[in-house]
Short mmCIF file of C-alpha atoms in Angstrom, two decimals:
data_model
loop_
_atom_site.label_atom_id
_atom_site.label_comp_id
_atom_site.label_asym_id
_atom_site.label_seq_id
_atom_site.Cartn_x
_atom_site.Cartn_y
_atom_site.Cartn_z
CA MET C 2 8.29 -7.32 -41.63
CA GLU C 3 8.55 -10.59 -39.76
CA TYR C 4 11.36 -9.05 -37.67
CA LEU C 5 9.10 -5.97 -36.53
CA ILE C 6 6.01 -8.40 -35.86
CA HIS C 7 8.46 -10.58 -33.80
CA LEU C 8 9.53 -7.28 -31.73
CA ALA C 9 5.93 -6.29 -31.36
CA ILE C 10 4.90 -9.62 -29.90
CA LEU C 11 7.73 -9.53 -27.41
CA PHE C 12 6.89 -6.17 -26.63
CA ALA C 13 3.10 -7.06 -25.95
CA ILE C 14 4.25 -9.98 -23.68
CA TYR C 15 6.50 -7.65 -21.70
CA ALA C 16 3.96 -5.05 -21.68
CA VAL C 17 1.43 -7.52 -19.94
CA LEU C 18 4.28 -8.34 -17.38
CA GLY C 19 4.91 -4.84 -16.80
CA VAL C 20 1.35 -3.79 -16.35
CA SER C 21 0.81 -6.70 -13.88
CA LEU C 22 3.90 -6.00 -11.90
CA ASN C 23 3.03 -2.09 -11.81
CA LEU C 24 -0.04 -3.19 -9.67
CA VAL C 25 2.25 -4.67 -7.09
CA VAL C 26 5.23 -2.62 -7.08
CA GLY C 27 4.11 0.92 -8.37
CA TYR C 28 0.33 1.15 -6.82
CA THR C 29 0.99 -1.09 -3.61
CA GLY C 30 4.67 -0.33 -3.19
CA LEU C 31 5.72 -4.20 -2.64
CA LEU C 32 9.13 -4.41 -4.18
CA SER C 33 8.45 -7.76 -5.81
CA VAL C 34 11.29 -9.61 -7.75
CA THR C 35 9.71 -12.77 -8.14
CA HIS C 36 7.43 -11.98 -11.35
CA ALA C 37 9.45 -14.23 -13.42
CA ALA C 38 8.53 -17.30 -11.53
CA PHE C 39 4.77 -16.83 -12.17
CA TYR C 40 5.65 -15.78 -15.76
CA GLY C 41 7.34 -19.37 -15.72
CA ILE C 42 4.64 -21.21 -14.14
CA GLY C 43 1.94 -20.03 -16.74
CA ALA C 44 4.68 -20.89 -19.51
CA TYR C 45 5.34 -24.33 -18.17
CA THR C 46 1.52 -25.18 -17.60
CA THR C 47 1.01 -24.18 -21.33
CA ALA C 48 3.95 -25.87 -22.57
CA LEU C 49 3.18 -29.27 -20.76
CA LEU C 50 -0.59 -29.15 -21.53
CA LEU C 51 0.03 -28.45 -25.28
CA THR C 52 2.76 -31.09 -25.52
CA GLN C 53 0.92 -34.08 -24.11
CA SER C 54 -0.84 -36.33 -26.57
CA GLY C 55 -4.39 -35.77 -26.39
CA GLY C 56 -3.56 -32.71 -24.61
CA MET C 57 -5.86 -29.71 -24.14
CA GLY C 58 -6.19 -26.50 -26.22
CA PHE C 59 -4.05 -23.42 -25.81
CA PHE C 60 -7.01 -21.26 -24.10
CA PRO C 61 -7.93 -23.89 -21.51
CA SER C 62 -4.18 -24.16 -20.85
CA ILE C 63 -3.95 -20.44 -20.06
CA ALA C 64 -7.05 -20.84 -17.61
CA LEU C 65 -5.28 -23.50 -15.91
CA GLY C 66 -2.02 -21.74 -15.80
CA ILE C 67 -3.69 -18.86 -14.18
CA ILE C 68 -5.55 -21.17 -11.44
CA LEU C 69 -2.23 -22.92 -10.65
CA THR C 70 -0.50 -19.34 -10.38
CA LEU C 71 -3.23 -18.07 -8.21
CA ILE C 72 -2.77 -20.87 -5.79
CA ILE C 73 1.04 -20.72 -5.66
CA SER C 74 1.07 -16.92 -5.49
CA PHE C 75 -1.39 -17.00 -2.66
CA LEU C 76 0.89 -19.01 -0.65
CA ILE C 77 3.88 -17.10 -1.54
CA GLY C 78 2.13 -13.88 -0.81
CA LEU C 79 1.11 -15.06 2.59
CA VAL C 80 4.78 -15.78 3.50
CA LEU C 81 6.03 -12.34 1.96
CA SER C 82 3.23 -10.57 4.09
CA LYS C 83 5.51 -11.14 6.94
CA PHE C 84 8.19 -8.92 5.24
CA LYS C 85 8.38 -5.12 4.92
CA GLY C 86 10.54 -2.85 2.60
CA ASP C 87 13.75 -4.14 1.54
CA TYR C 88 13.32 -7.32 3.38
CA TYR C 89 10.20 -8.02 1.09
CA ALA C 90 12.44 -7.60 -1.91
CA LEU C 91 14.80 -10.24 -0.49
CA GLY C 92 12.14 -12.57 0.43
CA SER C 93 10.66 -12.23 -3.07
CA LEU C 94 14.11 -12.87 -4.70
CA GLY C 95 14.35 -16.06 -2.62
CA PHE C 96 10.93 -17.54 -4.16
CA ASN C 97 12.17 -16.54 -7.76
CA THR C 98 15.45 -18.70 -6.98
CA ILE C 99 13.41 -21.60 -5.65
CA ALA C 100 10.98 -21.46 -8.80
CA PHE C 101 14.14 -21.49 -11.12
CA ALA C 102 15.43 -24.33 -9.06
CA VAL C 103 12.28 -26.33 -9.59
CA PHE C 104 11.94 -25.62 -13.23
CA LEU C 105 15.62 -26.60 -13.62
CA ASN C 106 15.87 -29.84 -11.51
CA TRP C 107 12.48 -31.33 -11.86
CA HIS C 108 13.49 -33.28 -14.85
CA ASN C 109 10.37 -35.66 -14.98
CA LEU C 110 7.95 -32.77 -15.29
CA THR C 111 10.11 -29.85 -16.90
CA ARG C 112 13.00 -31.75 -18.55
CA GLY C 113 15.34 -29.46 -16.71
CA PRO C 114 17.78 -27.68 -18.87
CA LEU C 115 16.61 -29.53 -21.94
CA GLY C 116 13.45 -27.55 -22.07
CA ILE C 117 10.21 -28.40 -23.69
CA PRO C 118 10.28 -28.16 -27.53
CA GLY C 119 7.24 -28.60 -29.95
CA ILE C 120 4.71 -26.36 -28.20
CA SER C 121 2.01 -25.56 -30.76
CA ARG C 122 0.41 -22.39 -31.53
CA PRO C 123 -3.34 -21.62 -30.83
CA GLU C 124 -6.23 -22.07 -33.11
CA LEU C 125 -9.65 -20.48 -32.58
CA PHE C 126 -12.49 -20.39 -34.81
CA GLY C 127 -10.65 -21.53 -37.72
CA ILE C 128 -8.19 -18.92 -37.44
CA ASP C 129 -4.50 -20.32 -37.35
CA PHE C 130 -2.32 -18.41 -35.11
CA SER C 131 0.79 -19.98 -36.51
CA ASN C 132 0.98 -16.82 -38.56
CA ASN C 133 2.86 -14.41 -36.60
CA LEU C 134 0.54 -11.43 -37.49
CA ASN C 135 -2.43 -13.39 -36.27
CA PHE C 136 -0.67 -14.31 -33.24
CA LEU C 137 0.33 -10.54 -32.59
CA MET C 138 -3.44 -9.65 -32.92
CA LEU C 139 -4.22 -12.22 -30.15
CA VAL C 140 -1.44 -11.02 -27.86
CA LEU C 141 -2.67 -7.48 -28.22
CA VAL C 142 -6.17 -8.48 -27.53
CA PHE C 143 -5.00 -10.16 -24.19
CA LEU C 144 -2.71 -6.98 -23.50
CA GLY C 145 -5.74 -4.74 -23.89
CA LEU C 146 -7.86 -7.10 -21.53
CA VAL C 147 -5.24 -7.06 -18.96
CA TYR C 148 -4.54 -3.29 -19.32
CA PHE C 149 -8.26 -2.42 -18.80
CA ALA C 150 -8.74 -4.84 -15.98
CA SER C 151 -5.79 -3.14 -14.35
CA ARG C 152 -7.20 0.24 -15.09
CA PHE C 153 -10.60 -0.61 -13.59
CA ILE C 154 -8.68 -1.92 -10.35
CA VAL C 155 -6.67 1.11 -9.82
CA ALA C 156 -9.61 3.38 -10.49
CA SER C 157 -11.69 1.44 -7.87
CA SER C 158 -11.83 2.04 -4.00
CA PHE C 159 -9.53 -0.92 -3.78
CA GLY C 160 -7.13 0.99 -6.02
CA ARG C 161 -7.06 3.77 -3.66
CA VAL C 162 -6.41 1.47 -0.68
CA LEU C 163 -3.45 0.06 -2.41
CA LYS C 164 -1.80 3.58 -3.02
CA ALA C 165 -2.46 4.34 0.81
CA ILE C 166 -0.78 1.00 1.95
CA ARG C 167 2.09 2.17 -0.31
CA GLU C 168 2.37 5.49 1.43
CA ASP C 169 2.00 4.40 4.84
CA GLU C 170 0.59 0.86 5.77
CA GLU C 171 0.41 1.39 9.57
CA ALA C 172 -1.71 4.64 8.99
CA ILE C 173 -4.36 3.14 6.70
CA GLN C 174 -4.70 0.15 8.93
CA VAL C 175 -5.94 2.30 11.89
CA PHE C 176 -9.00 3.40 9.60
CA GLY C 177 -10.09 -0.14 9.59
CA TYR C 178 -8.52 -1.79 6.65
CA ASN C 179 -6.91 -5.15 7.08
CA THR C 180 -4.16 -4.51 4.69
CA LEU C 181 -3.04 -8.16 4.63
CA TYR C 182 -6.03 -8.89 2.31
CA PHE C 183 -5.63 -6.04 -0.09
CA LYS C 184 -1.98 -6.92 -0.51
CA LEU C 185 -2.63 -10.66 -0.92
CA THR C 186 -5.28 -9.92 -3.47
CA VAL C 187 -3.02 -7.57 -5.63
CA PHE C 188 -0.16 -9.96 -5.60
CA VAL C 189 -2.35 -12.86 -6.70
CA ILE C 190 -4.09 -10.67 -9.49
CA GLY C 191 -0.64 -9.46 -10.65
CA ALA C 192 0.56 -13.16 -10.71
CA GLY C 193 -2.35 -14.31 -12.58
CA MET C 194 -1.65 -11.77 -15.33
CA ALA C 195 2.00 -12.70 -15.53
CA ALA C 196 0.91 -16.26 -16.10
CA ILE C 197 -1.15 -15.26 -19.13
CA ALA C 198 2.16 -13.67 -20.40
CA GLY C 199 3.86 -16.78 -19.82
CA SER C 200 1.11 -18.99 -21.72
CA PHE C 201 1.68 -16.59 -24.87
CA PHE C 202 5.69 -16.61 -24.67
CA ALA C 203 5.53 -20.49 -24.56
CA SER C 204 3.23 -20.89 -27.30
CA TYR C 205 5.12 -18.24 -29.46
CA ILE C 206 8.77 -19.19 -29.15
CA THR C 207 7.45 -23.01 -29.26
CA PHE C 208 10.28 -23.96 -26.73
CA ILE C 209 10.83 -23.01 -23.20
CA ASP C 210 13.62 -23.73 -20.74
CA PRO C 211 14.50 -22.38 -17.34
CA SER C 212 16.73 -19.63 -18.77
CA SER C 213 13.94 -17.65 -19.48
CA PHE C 214 12.54 -17.36 -15.98
CA THR C 215 15.79 -16.49 -13.95
CA LEU C 216 15.99 -13.76 -11.56
CA THR C 217 17.48 -11.69 -14.18
CA GLU C 218 14.16 -11.67 -16.07
CA SER C 219 12.39 -10.61 -12.94
CA VAL C 220 14.74 -7.59 -12.60
CA PHE C 221 14.41 -6.89 -16.34
CA ILE C 222 10.50 -6.80 -15.69
CA LEU C 223 11.04 -4.57 -12.82
CA ALA C 224 13.36 -2.36 -14.73
CA THR C 225 10.54 -1.84 -17.43
CA ILE C 226 8.11 -0.50 -14.79
CA ILE C 227 10.64 1.64 -13.03
CA LEU C 228 11.85 3.18 -16.43
CA GLY C 229 8.39 3.62 -17.78
CA GLY C 230 6.79 4.99 -14.63
CA LEU C 231 5.56 3.52 -11.33
CA ALA C 232 2.02 3.78 -10.60
CA ASN C 233 1.31 4.84 -14.28
CA LEU C 234 -0.29 1.74 -16.32
CA ARG C 235 0.78 3.64 -19.66
CA GLY C 236 4.30 3.83 -18.06
CA SER C 237 4.68 0.13 -17.97
CA ILE C 238 3.76 -0.25 -21.67
CA LEU C 239 6.17 2.66 -22.44
CA GLY C 240 8.88 0.84 -20.39
CA ALA C 241 8.26 -2.36 -22.18
CA LEU C 242 8.59 -0.65 -25.52
CA PHE C 243 11.62 1.23 -24.66
CA LEU C 244 13.68 -1.78 -23.32
CA ILE C 245 12.50 -4.14 -26.08
CA LEU C 246 13.34 -1.71 -28.83
CA LEU C 247 16.51 0.00 -27.35
CA PRO C 248 18.83 -3.01 -27.93
CA GLU C 249 17.32 -3.45 -31.53
CA ILE C 250 17.77 0.34 -32.26
CA LEU C 251 21.55 -0.06 -31.00
CA ARG C 252 22.00 -2.65 -33.67
CA PHE C 253 21.96 0.03 -36.30
CA VAL C 254 24.67 2.00 -34.63
CA GLY C 255 27.87 1.42 -36.53
CA PHE C 256 29.99 0.06 -33.75
CA PRO C 257 33.10 -2.06 -35.17
CA ALA C 258 32.04 -5.34 -35.69
CA ASP C 259 34.49 -7.20 -33.38
CA ILE C 260 33.02 -5.19 -30.26
CA ALA C 261 29.59 -4.48 -31.51
CA ALA C 262 27.80 -6.75 -29.09
CA GLN C 263 29.80 -5.37 -25.95
CA MET C 264 29.33 -2.02 -27.03
CA ARG C 265 25.66 -2.38 -27.46
CA GLN C 266 25.42 -3.67 -23.83
CA VAL C 267 27.45 -0.74 -22.61
CA VAL C 268 25.43 1.98 -24.28
CA TYR C 269 22.32 0.10 -23.19
CA GLY C 270 23.65 0.28 -19.55
CA VAL C 271 24.44 3.88 -19.81
CA ILE C 272 21.19 5.04 -21.14
CA LEU C 273 19.68 3.25 -18.10
CA ILE C 274 21.90 4.85 -15.58
CA LEU C 275 21.24 8.36 -17.16
CA LEU C 276 17.63 7.99 -17.28
CA MET C 277 17.58 6.78 -13.67
CA LEU C 278 19.73 9.88 -12.59
CA TYR C 279 17.80 12.47 -14.43
CA ARG C 280 14.43 10.97 -14.45
CA PRO C 281 14.32 8.78 -11.27
CA GLN C 282 10.37 8.62 -11.51
CA GLY C 283 10.52 7.14 -14.82
CA LEU C 284 9.44 8.22 -18.12
CA ILE C 285 5.93 9.02 -17.14
CA GLY C 286 5.69 7.67 -13.33
CA GLU C 287 3.86 9.16 -10.63
CA TYR C 288 5.72 7.58 -7.75
CA LYS C 289 9.49 7.31 -6.97
CA LEU C 290 10.49 4.21 -4.98
CA MET H 10 -20.70 5.90 31.36
CA LYS H 11 -16.96 5.25 30.58
CA ILE H 12 -16.56 4.65 26.92
CA LEU H 13 -12.94 3.79 27.14
CA GLU H 14 -10.94 2.12 30.06
CA THR H 15 -7.72 0.61 30.81
CA LYS H 16 -6.94 -1.73 33.63
CA ASN H 17 -3.32 -2.28 34.72
CA LEU H 18 -2.31 -1.46 31.11
CA VAL H 19 1.51 -2.19 30.70
CA LYS H 20 3.86 -1.53 27.89
CA ARG H 21 7.56 -2.19 28.26
CA PHE H 22 10.33 -1.49 25.75
CA ASN H 23 13.75 -3.36 26.47
CA GLY H 24 12.76 -3.67 30.20
CA VAL H 25 11.61 0.04 30.52
CA HIS H 26 8.05 0.67 31.46
CA ALA H 27 6.65 3.14 29.16
CA VAL H 28 3.16 2.50 30.49
CA ASP H 29 3.34 0.87 33.87
CA ARG H 30 0.11 -0.74 35.22
CA LEU H 31 -2.23 2.37 34.19
CA SER H 32 -5.75 2.31 35.09
CA ILE H 33 -7.90 5.07 33.75
CA GLY H 34 -11.49 5.58 32.74
CA ILE H 35 -12.66 7.89 29.83
CA LYS H 36 -16.15 9.29 30.20
CA LYS H 37 -18.41 9.60 27.04
CA GLY H 38 -18.99 12.97 25.36
CA LYS H 39 -16.10 14.60 27.46
CA ILE H 40 -12.80 16.13 26.34
CA THR H 41 -10.10 14.34 28.34
CA GLY H 42 -6.58 15.60 28.25
CA VAL H 43 -3.50 13.58 29.03
CA ILE H 44 -0.49 15.50 29.86
CA GLY H 45 2.96 14.68 31.29
CA PRO H 46 6.56 15.49 30.67
CA ASN H 47 8.36 14.20 27.59
CA GLY H 48 8.72 10.40 27.80
CA SER H 49 6.15 9.95 30.47
CA GLY H 50 4.15 7.52 27.99
CA LYS H 51 1.36 9.77 26.63
CA THR H 52 2.01 8.75 23.01
CA THR H 53 2.68 5.01 23.89
CA LEU H 54 -0.81 5.15 25.56
CA ILE H 55 -2.36 6.41 22.57
CA ASN H 56 -0.61 3.65 20.55
CA LEU H 57 -1.75 1.00 22.71
CA LEU H 58 -5.52 2.28 22.76
CA SER H 59 -5.26 2.33 18.74
CA GLY H 60 -3.59 -0.98 18.34
CA VAL H 61 -0.40 0.43 16.77
CA LEU H 62 1.54 -1.17 19.79
CA GLU H 63 0.73 -4.62 21.08
CA ILE H 64 -0.63 -4.55 24.50
CA GLY H 65 1.98 -5.98 27.01
CA GLY H 66 -0.28 -6.63 29.78
CA GLY H 67 -3.61 -5.50 31.25
CA GLU H 68 -6.59 -4.81 29.27
CA VAL H 69 -8.59 -2.08 27.46
CA ILE H 70 -12.21 -2.12 27.91
CA VAL H 71 -14.65 -0.38 25.56
CA ASP H 72 -18.12 0.66 26.30
CA GLU H 73 -17.75 -1.21 29.55
CA THR H 74 -18.33 -4.48 27.89
CA GLU H 75 -15.65 -5.29 25.47
CA LYS H 76 -12.52 -6.48 27.36
CA LEU H 77 -9.62 -6.48 25.11
CA THR H 78 -6.12 -7.89 25.84
CA ARG H 79 -5.24 -7.70 22.22
CA LEU H 80 -5.97 -4.93 19.73
CA LEU H 81 -5.08 -4.70 16.06
CA PRO H 82 -4.90 -1.35 14.26
CA HIS H 83 -7.59 -2.43 11.76
CA GLN H 84 -10.03 -3.34 14.67
CA ILE H 85 -10.16 -0.07 16.28
CA SER H 86 -12.54 1.65 13.87
CA PHE H 87 -14.89 -1.29 14.75
CA TYR H 88 -14.95 -0.06 18.22
CA GLY H 89 -15.47 3.61 17.09
CA ILE H 90 -12.06 4.66 17.62
CA THR H 91 -9.87 7.10 15.26
CA ARG H 92 -6.64 8.84 15.88
CA THR H 93 -4.19 11.46 14.76
CA PHE H 94 -0.49 10.93 15.08
CA GLN H 95 2.16 13.05 16.70
CA ASN H 96 4.21 13.08 13.61
CA VAL H 97 1.63 13.74 10.82
CA ARG H 98 1.13 10.58 8.79
CA LEU H 99 -0.59 11.28 5.45
CA PHE H 100 -0.86 9.40 2.44
CA GLU H 101 1.69 11.84 0.71
CA GLN H 102 1.65 10.87 -2.92
CA MET H 103 -2.17 11.08 -2.92
CA THR H 104 -4.39 13.97 -3.51
CA VAL H 105 -6.15 15.85 -0.42
CA LEU H 106 -9.37 14.43 -1.62
CA ASP H 107 -7.98 11.06 -1.96
CA ASN H 108 -6.93 11.09 1.52
CA ILE H 109 -10.15 11.61 2.79
CA LEU H 110 -11.98 9.31 0.24
CA VAL H 111 -9.81 6.31 1.12
CA VAL H 112 -10.95 6.40 4.64
CA VAL H 113 -14.81 6.57 3.89
CA THR H 114 -15.14 3.99 1.18
CA GLU H 115 -15.60 0.27 1.36
CA ARG H 116 -13.21 -1.71 3.59
CA ASN H 117 -14.23 -5.21 2.19
CA VAL H 118 -11.75 -6.25 -0.26
CA PHE H 119 -14.01 -7.71 -2.94
CA ALA H 120 -16.77 -5.02 -2.54
CA SER H 121 -13.91 -2.23 -2.78
CA LEU H 122 -12.85 -3.72 -6.33
CA PHE H 123 -16.23 -3.02 -7.54
CA GLU H 124 -16.82 0.47 -5.94
CA LYS H 125 -16.01 3.78 -7.15
CA HIS H 126 -16.48 6.70 -4.73
CA THR H 127 -20.16 7.67 -4.72
CA ASP H 128 -21.84 11.21 -4.24
CA TYR H 129 -22.30 10.43 -0.71
CA HIS H 130 -18.63 9.80 -0.41
CA GLY H 131 -17.72 13.03 -2.15
CA LYS H 132 -20.18 14.79 0.09
CA VAL H 133 -18.61 13.56 3.23
CA ALA H 134 -14.96 14.57 1.89
CA GLU H 135 -16.26 18.19 0.92
CA GLU H 136 -17.86 18.66 4.18
CA VAL H 137 -14.78 17.85 6.27
CA LEU H 138 -12.51 19.42 3.90
CA GLN H 139 -14.68 22.63 4.03
CA LYS H 140 -14.59 22.47 7.73
CA VAL H 141 -10.52 22.64 7.93
CA GLY H 142 -10.52 25.02 4.89
CA LEU H 143 -8.67 22.65 2.49
CA TRP H 144 -11.69 22.12 0.07
CA GLU H 145 -9.80 24.38 -2.55
CA LYS H 146 -6.66 22.35 -2.34
CA LYS H 147 -8.41 19.10 -2.90
CA ASN H 148 -6.66 18.25 -6.22
CA GLN H 149 -3.14 18.93 -4.34
CA LEU H 150 -0.89 16.23 -3.49
CA ALA H 151 -0.67 16.07 0.21
CA VAL H 152 3.15 16.09 0.26
CA ASN H 153 2.82 19.75 -1.22
CA LEU H 154 0.75 21.10 1.62
CA SER H 155 2.27 23.28 4.49
CA TYR H 156 2.98 21.71 7.94
CA GLY H 157 -0.09 23.44 9.34
CA GLN H 158 -2.28 22.40 6.51
CA ARG H 159 -1.01 18.81 6.79
CA LYS H 160 -2.06 18.79 10.39
CA LEU H 161 -5.54 19.95 9.41
CA LEU H 162 -5.88 17.36 6.79
CA GLU H 163 -4.98 14.75 9.31
CA ILE H 164 -7.75 15.97 11.53
CA ALA H 165 -10.29 16.23 8.78
CA ARG H 166 -9.29 12.35 8.03
CA THR H 167 -10.54 11.46 11.31
CA LEU H 168 -13.68 13.69 11.23
CA ALA H 169 -14.71 11.87 8.06
CA MET H 170 -14.59 8.64 9.93
CA LYS H 171 -17.56 9.87 12.15
CA ALA H 172 -16.02 7.91 15.02
CA GLU H 173 -17.25 7.79 18.65
CA ILE H 174 -13.77 8.41 20.08
CA TYR H 175 -11.16 10.60 18.86
CA LEU H 176 -7.54 10.28 19.89
CA PHE H 177 -5.56 13.43 19.07
CA ASP H 178 -1.84 13.53 19.59
CA GLU H 179 -0.44 16.69 19.97
CA PRO H 180 -2.69 18.27 17.31
CA PHE H 181 -1.70 21.95 18.14
CA ALA H 182 1.94 21.58 17.98
CA GLY H 183 3.92 24.05 15.91
CA LEU H 184 0.56 25.81 14.58
CA PHE H 185 -0.51 29.28 14.10
CA PRO H 186 -3.16 30.93 16.25
CA GLU H 187 -5.66 30.88 13.39
CA MET H 188 -5.08 27.18 12.71
CA ARG H 189 -5.19 26.38 16.54
CA LYS H 190 -8.62 28.04 16.67
CA ILE H 191 -9.86 25.73 13.85
CA ILE H 192 -8.80 22.75 15.80
CA SER H 193 -10.26 24.22 18.96
CA ASP H 194 -13.50 24.83 17.31
CA ILE H 195 -13.62 21.34 15.93
CA ILE H 196 -12.70 19.65 19.45
CA ARG H 197 -15.69 21.75 20.84
CA GLU H 198 -18.08 20.77 18.13
CA LEU H 199 -17.32 17.17 18.66
CA LYS H 200 -18.20 17.36 22.09
CA ARG H 201 -21.49 19.18 21.54
CA GLU H 202 -22.12 16.09 19.26
CA ASN H 203 -21.59 13.99 22.38
CA ARG H 204 -18.37 12.36 20.94
CA THR H 205 -15.30 11.72 23.13
CA VAL H 206 -12.04 13.33 22.48
CA ILE H 207 -8.68 12.19 24.33
CA LEU H 208 -6.15 15.05 23.75
CA VAL H 209 -2.39 14.70 24.49
CA GLU H 210 -1.30 18.20 24.72
CA HIS H 211 1.61 20.22 26.03
CA ASP H 212 -0.10 23.61 26.04
CA ILE H 213 -1.55 23.97 29.41
CA GLY H 214 -3.44 27.10 28.56
CA LEU H 215 -5.28 24.85 25.75
CA ILE H 216 -5.75 22.13 28.45
CA ARG H 217 -7.49 24.43 30.77
CA GLU H 218 -9.48 25.85 28.11
CA LEU H 219 -10.67 22.74 26.45
CA CYS H 220 -10.59 19.72 28.69
CA ASP H 221 -13.30 18.70 31.15
CA TYR H 222 -10.83 16.03 32.91
CA ILE H 223 -7.36 15.49 32.75
CA PHE H 224 -4.85 12.72 33.65
CA VAL H 225 -1.35 13.45 34.35
CA MET H 226 1.32 10.76 33.46
CA ASP H 227 5.00 10.40 34.57
CA GLU H 228 7.25 7.66 34.01
CA GLY H 229 4.26 5.53 32.48
CA LYS H 230 2.28 5.73 35.59
CA LEU H 231 -0.66 7.85 36.70
CA LEU H 232 0.31 10.75 38.67
CA ALA H 233 -2.94 12.58 39.22
CA GLU H 234 -6.50 12.99 37.51
CA GLY H 235 -9.32 15.42 37.70
CA ALA H 236 -10.84 18.62 36.65
CA PRO H 237 -7.75 20.56 35.20
CA GLU H 238 -8.39 23.65 37.45
CA HIS H 239 -7.80 21.30 40.52
CA VAL H 240 -5.07 18.87 39.11
CA LEU H 241 -2.94 21.68 37.71
CA GLU H 242 -2.75 23.30 41.21
CA LYS H 243 -1.44 20.02 42.78
CA ARG H 244 2.16 20.49 44.09
CA VAL H 245 3.18 16.83 42.81
CA VAL H 246 2.07 17.77 39.30
CA ILE H 247 3.76 21.12 39.26
CA GLU H 248 6.96 19.57 40.27
CA ALA H 249 6.77 16.60 37.98
CA TYR H 250 5.42 18.48 34.96
CA LEU H 251 6.49 22.02 35.35
CA GLY H 252 9.71 21.40 37.11
CA GLU H 253 9.10 24.19 39.60
#
């Protein structure tokens, strides 16, 4: 049971990351591979604030993580707005690399590769979230909030403009939209949501180090939304569920013990390739890259 | 009254003058044709007037008062200008209805976050889609429309803007007579409403039929201007444009 709760918590954290990235990639067409940087900023903010003596509580640390991420993502978004298409992806990749380098090398703040241990779990109204089931409920509440906030966004006139930017940015501009503001806003909102996921991750694992916020992590988050379905919020959740559960399910396939780990990786990769070959729009996607 | 003017407008691409010190004046409430051989700079002119291309020199004057040496695409609706594209540019993976709604709803980022389209927006969309005969297809994705329907949707999108100046870049190209008639009727109706239409077109018959005034361009320069019945008879125009 503890194992299932553990998987459910990881799923919920990745679902938050997926839903938030889908706003940027699926709805707006900005191929961002820097989401793990914002996830990391949220995680480090919470980790640092919760491990200081006389530090603040978990929930204020989420708020501060969001604020810090909003500021940083605004500046990054401003630079990225100069790029289009593949160049946007490359530019965003650069920012993830910079963020990772900062997490790894700013020893005084992040303790570099040693990481930050002893991050506490939250407590609210006498409910102790050290209990994994309680923690799961809390993450699910936040997943619900992120999901409904995203649904509100995509159902608004703002959401319709995002889709138009994705389809033809220049064409929507001539109808009076300054697309820079729309792109920046959605980028910043998505980053803020990723920071929430980071705070939960730090508090759940109780230890973080830079290896959780690499470029590979950004690619993994991107894979969840492409697999689940771009421009479909439920697709992000399905994608997270699929990518978290698939390696676990493969554990129960009877591969020979000495090559089991490698075989699981191979099968995992083959399934992803087959899905992209035969279902390029993802499981329930509405848009192909 | 000249609602739109260019003064010594210039656009170069790698040293080639696509538009070369062009000075023209467009009268309000008239249908003005822009004709010329391929590569004469007609579409470049439309792109300059709509901010899609950066002005390389000279100025654009709106309403005889606003002198612009720099014009960004998102600013043109402020000056009452809207346009279609030579190659149709729709929001392909959006429904026909959303292609219209997206141009009539809120422009302000924060206001748009809290806006869902209202009955008013719905009525505007219905009115323009009925006009071009696409209301029945409102829930289809734009990408699934036929070529002619795509052209009509693009025109409907400009009508929804209720602009003062319409820049139509070859709206009749490749269309069946039935659809050509729908677009001709729309252009005439815009004139009746005292709106201004700038029409880039190759079909001389349509130019004669619809336009009050025409400009003939060749190699980025103004070759001739005037009423179609006079200009189209000029030897210099016949030589440059019709190759006779």
